[in-house]
Coordinates of C-alpha atoms in Angstrom, one line a residue:
M7 CA 0.1 -0.1 0.0
T8 CA 1.3 3.5 -0.9
R9 CA 2.1 5.5 1.8
Q10 CA 0.2 8.8 2.1
V11 CA 1.7 12.4 2.6
A12 CA 0.4 15.8 2.8
I13 CA 2.6 18.8 1.3
Y14 CA 3.0 22.4 2.7
I15 CA 3.9 25.0 0.3
H16 CA 5.2 28.4 1.9
W17 CA 4.7 31.7 0.5
P18 CA 6.9 33.9 2.7
F19 CA 5.8 37.4 1.5
C20 CA 3.3 39.9 2.7
R21 CA 2.1 43.5 1.9
K22 CA 2.4 44.3 5.6
K23 CA 3.6 42.5 8.8
C24 CA 0.9 42.4 11.3
P25 CA 1.8 43.2 15.1
Y26 CA 0.8 39.9 16.5
C27 CA 2.3 37.7 13.5
D28 CA 5.5 35.5 14.3
F29 CA 5.2 33.7 11.2
N30 CA 8.0 33.5 8.8
S31 CA 6.6 36.5 6.4
H32 CA 8.5 39.1 4.8
V33 CA 7.5 42.8 3.4
T34 CA 8.7 43.2 -0.2
N35 CA 7.4 45.5 -3.1
H36 CA 8.9 43.0 -5.9
V37 CA 8.6 39.1 -6.3
D38 CA 10.3 37.3 -9.3
H39 CA 7.5 34.5 -9.7
A40 CA 9.2 32.8 -12.4
A41 CA 12.3 32.2 -10.0
W42 CA 10.0 31.2 -7.3
R43 CA 8.4 28.8 -9.8
A44 CA 11.6 27.2 -10.5
A45 CA 12.8 27.1 -6.9
Y46 CA 9.7 25.3 -5.8
A47 CA 10.0 22.7 -8.9
R48 CA 13.5 22.1 -7.8
E49 CA 12.5 21.2 -4.3
I50 CA 9.7 19.3 -4.8
E51 CA 11.8 17.1 -7.2
S52 CA 14.5 16.8 -4.4
Y53 CA 11.8 15.2 -2.1
A54 CA 10.4 13.1 -4.6
Q55 CA 13.8 11.5 -5.1
L56 CA 14.3 11.1 -1.3
L57 CA 10.7 9.5 -0.7
G58 CA 9.9 7.5 -3.9
Q59 CA 6.1 6.8 -4.6
R60 CA 3.5 8.9 -2.3
K61 CA -0.2 9.4 -2.6
V62 CA -0.8 13.0 -1.7
S63 CA -3.8 13.4 0.7
S64 CA -3.6 17.1 0.9
I65 CA -1.9 20.4 -0.3
F66 CA -1.7 23.5 1.6
F67 CA -0.4 26.8 0.4
G68 CA 0.2 29.0 3.6
G69 CA 2.6 32.1 4.6
G70 CA 2.9 34.8 4.5
T71 CA 0.0 35.6 2.3
P72 CA 0.0 32.9 -0.5
S73 CA -3.0 34.7 -2.1
L74 CA -0.3 37.1 -3.3
M75 CA 0.8 34.4 -5.7
E76 CA 0.0 34.6 -9.2
P77 CA -2.6 31.8 -10.2
A78 CA 0.0 30.5 -12.7
T79 CA 2.5 29.9 -9.9
V80 CA -0.1 27.8 -8.2
K81 CA -0.9 25.7 -11.2
T82 CA 2.9 25.1 -12.0
V83 CA 3.3 24.0 -8.3
L84 CA 0.5 21.4 -8.5
D85 CA 1.7 20.4 -12.1
D86 CA 5.2 19.7 -10.4
I87 CA 3.6 17.8 -7.7
V88 CA 1.7 15.6 -10.2
K89 CA 4.8 14.8 -12.2
Y90 CA 6.0 12.7 -9.2
W91 CA 3.1 11.8 -6.9
D92 CA -0.4 10.5 -7.3
I93 CA -3.0 13.2 -6.4
G94 CA -6.3 11.7 -6.1
P95 CA -9.7 13.4 -7.1
D96 CA -10.4 13.9 -3.3
C97 CA -7.2 15.6 -2.6
E98 CA -7.9 18.6 -0.6
I99 CA -6.1 21.8 -1.8
T100 CA -6.2 25.1 0.4
M101 CA -4.9 28.3 -0.1
E102 CA -4.8 30.8 2.9
A103 CA -6.3 34.3 1.7
N104 CA -6.5 38.0 2.8
P105 CA -9.7 39.5 2.3
T106 CA -8.6 42.5 0.5
S107 CA -10.8 43.5 -2.6
I108 CA -7.9 43.0 -5.0
E109 CA -7.3 39.6 -4.1
A110 CA -10.8 38.4 -3.6
T111 CA -11.1 39.0 -7.3
K112 CA -8.6 36.2 -7.7
F113 CA -10.4 33.4 -6.2
R114 CA -12.0 32.3 -9.3
D115 CA -8.4 32.0 -11.0
F116 CA -7.2 30.4 -7.9
R117 CA -9.9 27.8 -8.2
N118 CA -9.3 27.3 -12.0
A119 CA -5.7 26.6 -11.1
G120 CA -6.5 23.8 -8.7
I121 CA -7.4 25.2 -5.4
N122 CA -10.4 23.6 -4.1
R123 CA -10.6 25.0 -0.5
V124 CA -9.9 28.6 0.7
S125 CA -9.2 29.9 4.3
V126 CA -9.5 33.6 4.6
G127 CA -7.8 35.6 7.3
V128 CA -11.0 37.8 8.4
Q129 CA -9.5 38.0 12.2
S130 CA -12.3 40.5 13.1
L131 CA -15.8 41.9 12.1
R132 CA -15.1 45.2 13.8
D133 CA -13.4 48.0 12.0
E134 CA -11.7 49.4 14.9
Q135 CA -10.3 45.9 16.0
L136 CA -9.1 45.3 12.5
L137 CA -7.1 48.6 13.0
F138 CA -5.7 47.3 16.3
L139 CA -4.8 44.1 14.7
G140 CA -3.0 46.0 11.9
R141 CA -5.3 44.4 9.0
E142 CA -5.3 46.1 5.6
H143 CA -8.9 45.4 5.3
N144 CA -12.2 46.5 7.0
A145 CA -15.1 44.7 8.0
A146 CA -17.0 45.5 4.8
E147 CA -14.2 44.0 2.6
A148 CA -14.1 41.0 4.8
L149 CA -17.7 40.0 4.3
K150 CA -17.6 40.6 0.7
A151 CA -14.5 38.4 0.4
L152 CA -16.5 35.5 2.2
E153 CA -19.3 36.0 0.0
I154 CA -17.2 35.4 -2.8
A155 CA -15.2 32.6 -1.5
S156 CA -18.2 30.8 -0.7
S157 CA -19.8 31.4 -4.1
T158 CA -16.8 29.9 -5.4
F159 CA -15.5 27.1 -3.5
D160 CA -17.4 24.4 -2.2
R161 CA -15.3 24.1 1.1
M162 CA -14.2 27.4 2.7
S163 CA -13.3 28.5 6.0
F164 CA -12.4 31.7 8.0
D165 CA -10.1 32.9 11.0
L166 CA -11.1 35.3 13.9
I167 CA -9.0 36.3 16.8
Y168 CA -10.8 36.8 20.2
A169 CA -10.0 37.5 23.8
R170 CA -8.3 41.0 22.6
P171 CA -7.4 43.9 25.4
N172 CA -10.6 45.0 26.8
Q173 CA -13.1 42.9 25.1
S174 CA -16.0 41.8 27.0
L175 CA -17.7 38.4 27.1
S176 CA -20.8 39.9 25.3
E177 CA -18.8 41.8 22.7
W178 CA -17.3 38.5 21.7
E179 CA -20.7 36.7 21.9
D180 CA -22.2 39.4 19.4
E181 CA -19.4 39.2 16.7
L182 CA -19.0 35.5 17.0
K183 CA -22.9 34.7 16.5
E184 CA -22.7 37.5 13.6
A185 CA -19.7 35.6 12.0
L186 CA -21.7 32.3 12.0
G187 CA -23.9 33.7 9.7
F188 CA -21.3 33.7 7.0
A189 CA -19.9 30.0 7.8
K190 CA -19.5 27.3 5.5
G191 CA -18.8 24.3 7.6
H192 CA -15.5 25.6 9.3
M193 CA -13.8 28.1 11.4
S194 CA -10.6 28.6 13.1
L195 CA -11.0 30.9 16.2
Y196 CA -7.7 31.8 17.9
Q197 CA -7.0 33.5 21.2
L198 CA -4.7 36.5 20.9
T199 CA -1.3 35.3 22.1
I200 CA 1.8 37.5 22.5
E201 CA 4.7 35.8 20.7
D202 CA 8.2 36.7 20.9
G203 CA 9.5 38.8 18.2
T204 CA 6.3 40.7 17.4
Q205 CA 5.5 44.2 17.7
F206 CA 2.9 43.4 20.2
K207 CA 5.5 41.8 22.7
T208 CA 7.2 45.2 22.5
L209 CA 4.4 47.0 23.2
R210 CA 3.2 44.6 26.0
D211 CA 6.6 44.8 27.5
S212 CA 6.7 48.6 27.5
G213 CA 3.2 48.6 29.0
R214 CA 1.5 50.1 26.4
L215 CA -0.5 46.9 25.6
V216 CA -2.3 45.0 28.6
E217 CA -3.6 41.4 27.7
L218 CA -6.9 40.5 28.5
D219 CA -7.4 38.8 32.0
Y220 CA -6.7 35.2 32.1
D221 CA -9.9 34.2 33.8
M222 CA -11.8 36.1 31.1
A223 CA -10.0 34.7 28.4
G224 CA -11.1 31.1 29.7
D225 CA -14.7 32.3 30.0
M226 CA -14.5 33.4 26.3
Y227 CA -12.7 29.8 25.3
L228 CA -15.7 27.7 27.0
L229 CA -18.5 30.3 25.6
T230 CA -17.1 29.9 22.1
A231 CA -17.1 26.1 22.6
E232 CA -20.6 26.2 23.6
I233 CA -21.8 28.5 20.8
M234 CA -20.1 26.4 17.9
E235 CA -21.4 23.5 19.3
S236 CA -25.1 24.8 19.4
A237 CA -24.5 25.8 15.8
G238 CA -23.5 22.6 14.6
L239 CA -19.9 23.4 14.1
P240 CA -18.1 21.6 17.3
A241 CA -14.7 21.7 18.1
Y242 CA -12.7 19.1 16.9
E243 CA -9.3 20.5 17.7
I244 CA -8.6 23.3 20.4
S245 CA -8.9 26.2 18.1
N246 CA -10.9 24.6 15.1
Y247 CA -14.5 23.9 14.7
A248 CA -16.4 22.1 11.8
A249 CA -19.7 20.3 10.7
L250 CA -19.0 16.6 10.4
G251 CA -16.9 15.9 7.4
Q252 CA -15.6 19.7 7.1
E253 CA -12.6 19.0 9.2
S254 CA -9.2 20.4 7.6
R255 CA -7.7 17.0 6.3
H256 CA -4.3 18.7 6.0
N257 CA -4.2 20.0 9.2
L258 CA -5.7 16.7 10.8
T259 CA -2.3 15.3 9.2
Y260 CA -0.1 17.4 11.7
W261 CA -2.3 16.5 14.6
R262 CA -2.6 12.7 13.8
Y263 CA 1.4 12.8 13.5
Q264 CA 1.3 11.6 9.8
D265 CA 3.7 12.2 7.2
Y266 CA 3.9 16.0 5.6
I267 CA 6.6 17.5 3.5
G268 CA 7.6 21.3 4.0
I269 CA 8.3 23.3 0.8
G270 CA 9.6 26.6 0.9
P271 CA 11.4 29.2 3.3
G272 CA 10.9 28.4 6.9
A273 CA 8.7 25.3 6.2
H274 CA 8.9 21.9 8.4
G275 CA 8.2 18.4 7.6
R276 CA 7.8 14.9 9.4
L277 CA 8.8 12.2 6.7
T278 CA 9.0 8.6 7.1
L279 CA 11.9 7.4 4.7
P280 CA 11.9 4.3 2.4
D281 CA 14.1 2.4 5.1
E282 CA 11.2 3.5 7.9
R283 CA 13.4 6.1 9.6
K284 CA 11.4 8.8 10.9
I285 CA 13.0 12.6 10.4
A286 CA 12.1 16.0 10.9
T287 CA 13.2 18.5 8.0
R288 CA 13.0 22.2 8.6
T289 CA 14.2 24.8 5.6
H290 CA 16.2 28.1 6.0
K291 CA 14.0 30.7 6.8
G292 CA 15.4 33.7 4.9
P293 CA 13.8 33.6 1.2
E294 CA 17.1 34.6 -0.6
I295 CA 19.0 32.2 1.7
W296 CA 16.7 29.3 0.8
M297 CA 16.3 29.8 -2.8
K298 CA 20.2 30.0 -3.3
Q299 CA 20.4 26.6 -1.5
V300 CA 17.6 25.1 -3.4
M301 CA 19.1 26.1 -6.8
D302 CA 22.7 25.0 -5.7
T303 CA 21.5 21.8 -4.0
G304 CA 18.2 21.1 -4.9
C305 CA 16.9 21.2 -1.2
G306 CA 16.7 24.3 1.0
A307 CA 16.6 22.2 4.2
K308 CA 19.0 22.4 6.9
P309 CA 20.6 18.9 7.8
F310 CA 17.6 16.3 8.7
E311 CA 17.0 15.2 12.0
D312 CA 16.5 11.7 12.9
L313 CA 13.6 11.3 15.4
S314 CA 14.2 8.7 18.1
P315 CA 11.1 6.7 19.5
R316 CA 10.9 8.7 22.6
D317 CA 11.0 11.9 20.1
Q318 CA 8.3 10.5 18.2
L319 CA 6.2 9.5 21.3
E320 CA 6.6 13.1 22.7
E321 CA 5.6 14.8 19.5
R322 CA 2.6 12.4 18.9
I323 CA 1.4 13.3 22.5
M324 CA 1.9 17.2 22.1
M325 CA -0.1 17.1 18.9
G326 CA -2.8 14.4 19.2
L327 CA -4.0 15.7 22.5
R328 CA -5.0 19.0 20.8
L329 CA -7.5 16.9 19.1
R330 CA -11.2 16.0 20.7
E331 CA -10.7 12.5 19.5
G332 CA -7.3 12.3 21.6
I333 CA -4.6 9.7 20.9
A334 CA -4.0 6.0 21.3
L335 CA -1.5 5.6 24.3
P336 CA 0.0 2.3 25.2
T337 CA -1.5 0.6 28.3
E338 CA 1.6 0.8 30.3
L339 CA 1.8 4.6 29.9
A340 CA -1.8 5.3 30.2
N341 CA -1.5 3.6 33.7
K342 CA 1.3 5.4 35.1
D343 CA 0.8 6.8 38.5
E344 CA 1.0 10.4 37.2
I345 CA -1.3 9.9 34.4
R346 CA -3.9 8.1 36.3
F347 CA -3.8 11.0 38.6
L348 CA -4.9 13.2 35.7
R349 CA -7.3 10.8 34.9
D350 CA -8.9 10.4 38.4
N351 CA -9.2 14.3 38.5
N352 CA -10.7 14.6 35.2
F353 CA -8.0 16.2 33.3
L354 CA -7.6 13.3 30.9
H355 CA -10.3 10.9 29.6
L356 CA -9.4 7.1 28.7
S357 CA -12.0 5.3 26.7
N358 CA -11.6 2.5 24.4
G359 CA -7.8 2.9 24.3
Q360 CA -7.9 6.6 23.2
L361 CA -6.6 9.3 25.7
S362 CA -8.1 12.8 25.6
V363 CA -8.4 15.9 27.3
P364 CA -11.9 16.9 28.2
Q365 CA -13.0 20.1 26.3
D366 CA -13.6 22.1 29.6
K367 CA -9.8 21.4 30.3
W368 CA -8.5 22.5 27.1
P369 CA -7.7 25.8 28.3
L370 CA -5.2 24.1 30.5
L371 CA -3.7 21.9 27.9
D372 CA 0.1 23.3 28.3
S373 CA 0.1 22.3 31.7
I374 CA -1.4 19.0 31.5
L375 CA 0.9 18.2 28.5
G376 CA 3.8 19.2 30.6
K377 CA 2.6 16.7 33.2
I378 CA 2.4 13.6 30.8
L379 CA 5.7 14.5 29.2
L380 CA 7.3 14.5 32.9
A381 CA 5.5 11.2 33.4
L382 CA 7.4 9.4 30.4
D383 CA 10.8 9.5 32.5

């Protein structure tokens, strides 16, 4: 049986760096699309030589702002993938998109290039909050983009950021219920977190930005889960909500610890080689450095890292417990004293061999994971 693999394509460019964003994104006024098409083709070929025959389960164009790509670049990348691997008719091919009016008009061209699912970075339906978040679009443009996306693609998702400074529970409830009127089977709802290296981190450290109270953020999380469940889009992952069958197949690959290739600057991968070794891959983050190495050697990755059985177990736990379904854990581990304590106190649930975190304990996931990883020693 041919092993499946997902493919992530990173487009590193944005028009503007958002103050909360710690992704590998770079602002530039000029991109040589022909050069990028050539570089993607080289790296895809390199991984094809490394892995041999695979069936591609999903493809995800992320960034950065991949909707700034030319549709011809998307088509070329997909054509390059087809040269080496089998893409079935049910392959999920997603692109992240910004809802500016210029990019929204390209949705139909992206669909013709092969995209069959779009994820729109709305982030808020309130103009003043979009300004705070550093977004280039306003609420009207966001709703127009969602309308176009919904009419263009059979599958569509969009993101919102909540637990913003000074946001009240009722304000978020009103915004979320309004957003649900535009949902088409999937939404990603993220609490605002302050990451290292961001403008928001600088503002917080200087006292010019005060995060929302931790308890209020927890209340918002539980309210969000309740509203989404009632709307028929229950949480299947800590920040992702979907109707049955509309879950992101690509992201499930990450959370279920299956194989995926990372193409482009700053992309990561987890791969099972033909000799059954599991490796971690990561490419150089600088676009120019990545491109030069790709054109010189065929691959922009740093030295591959062999993952030990212990490494794999830790990563499987850290990713899998983000899911509502949880993970299958060996009985001897599930019955360790520390894990049994977490189970007895309803921080973990064990059923039919699946270990999971109850949804009302998801706000405590980081602490729970820390205790589980300590229990492995």
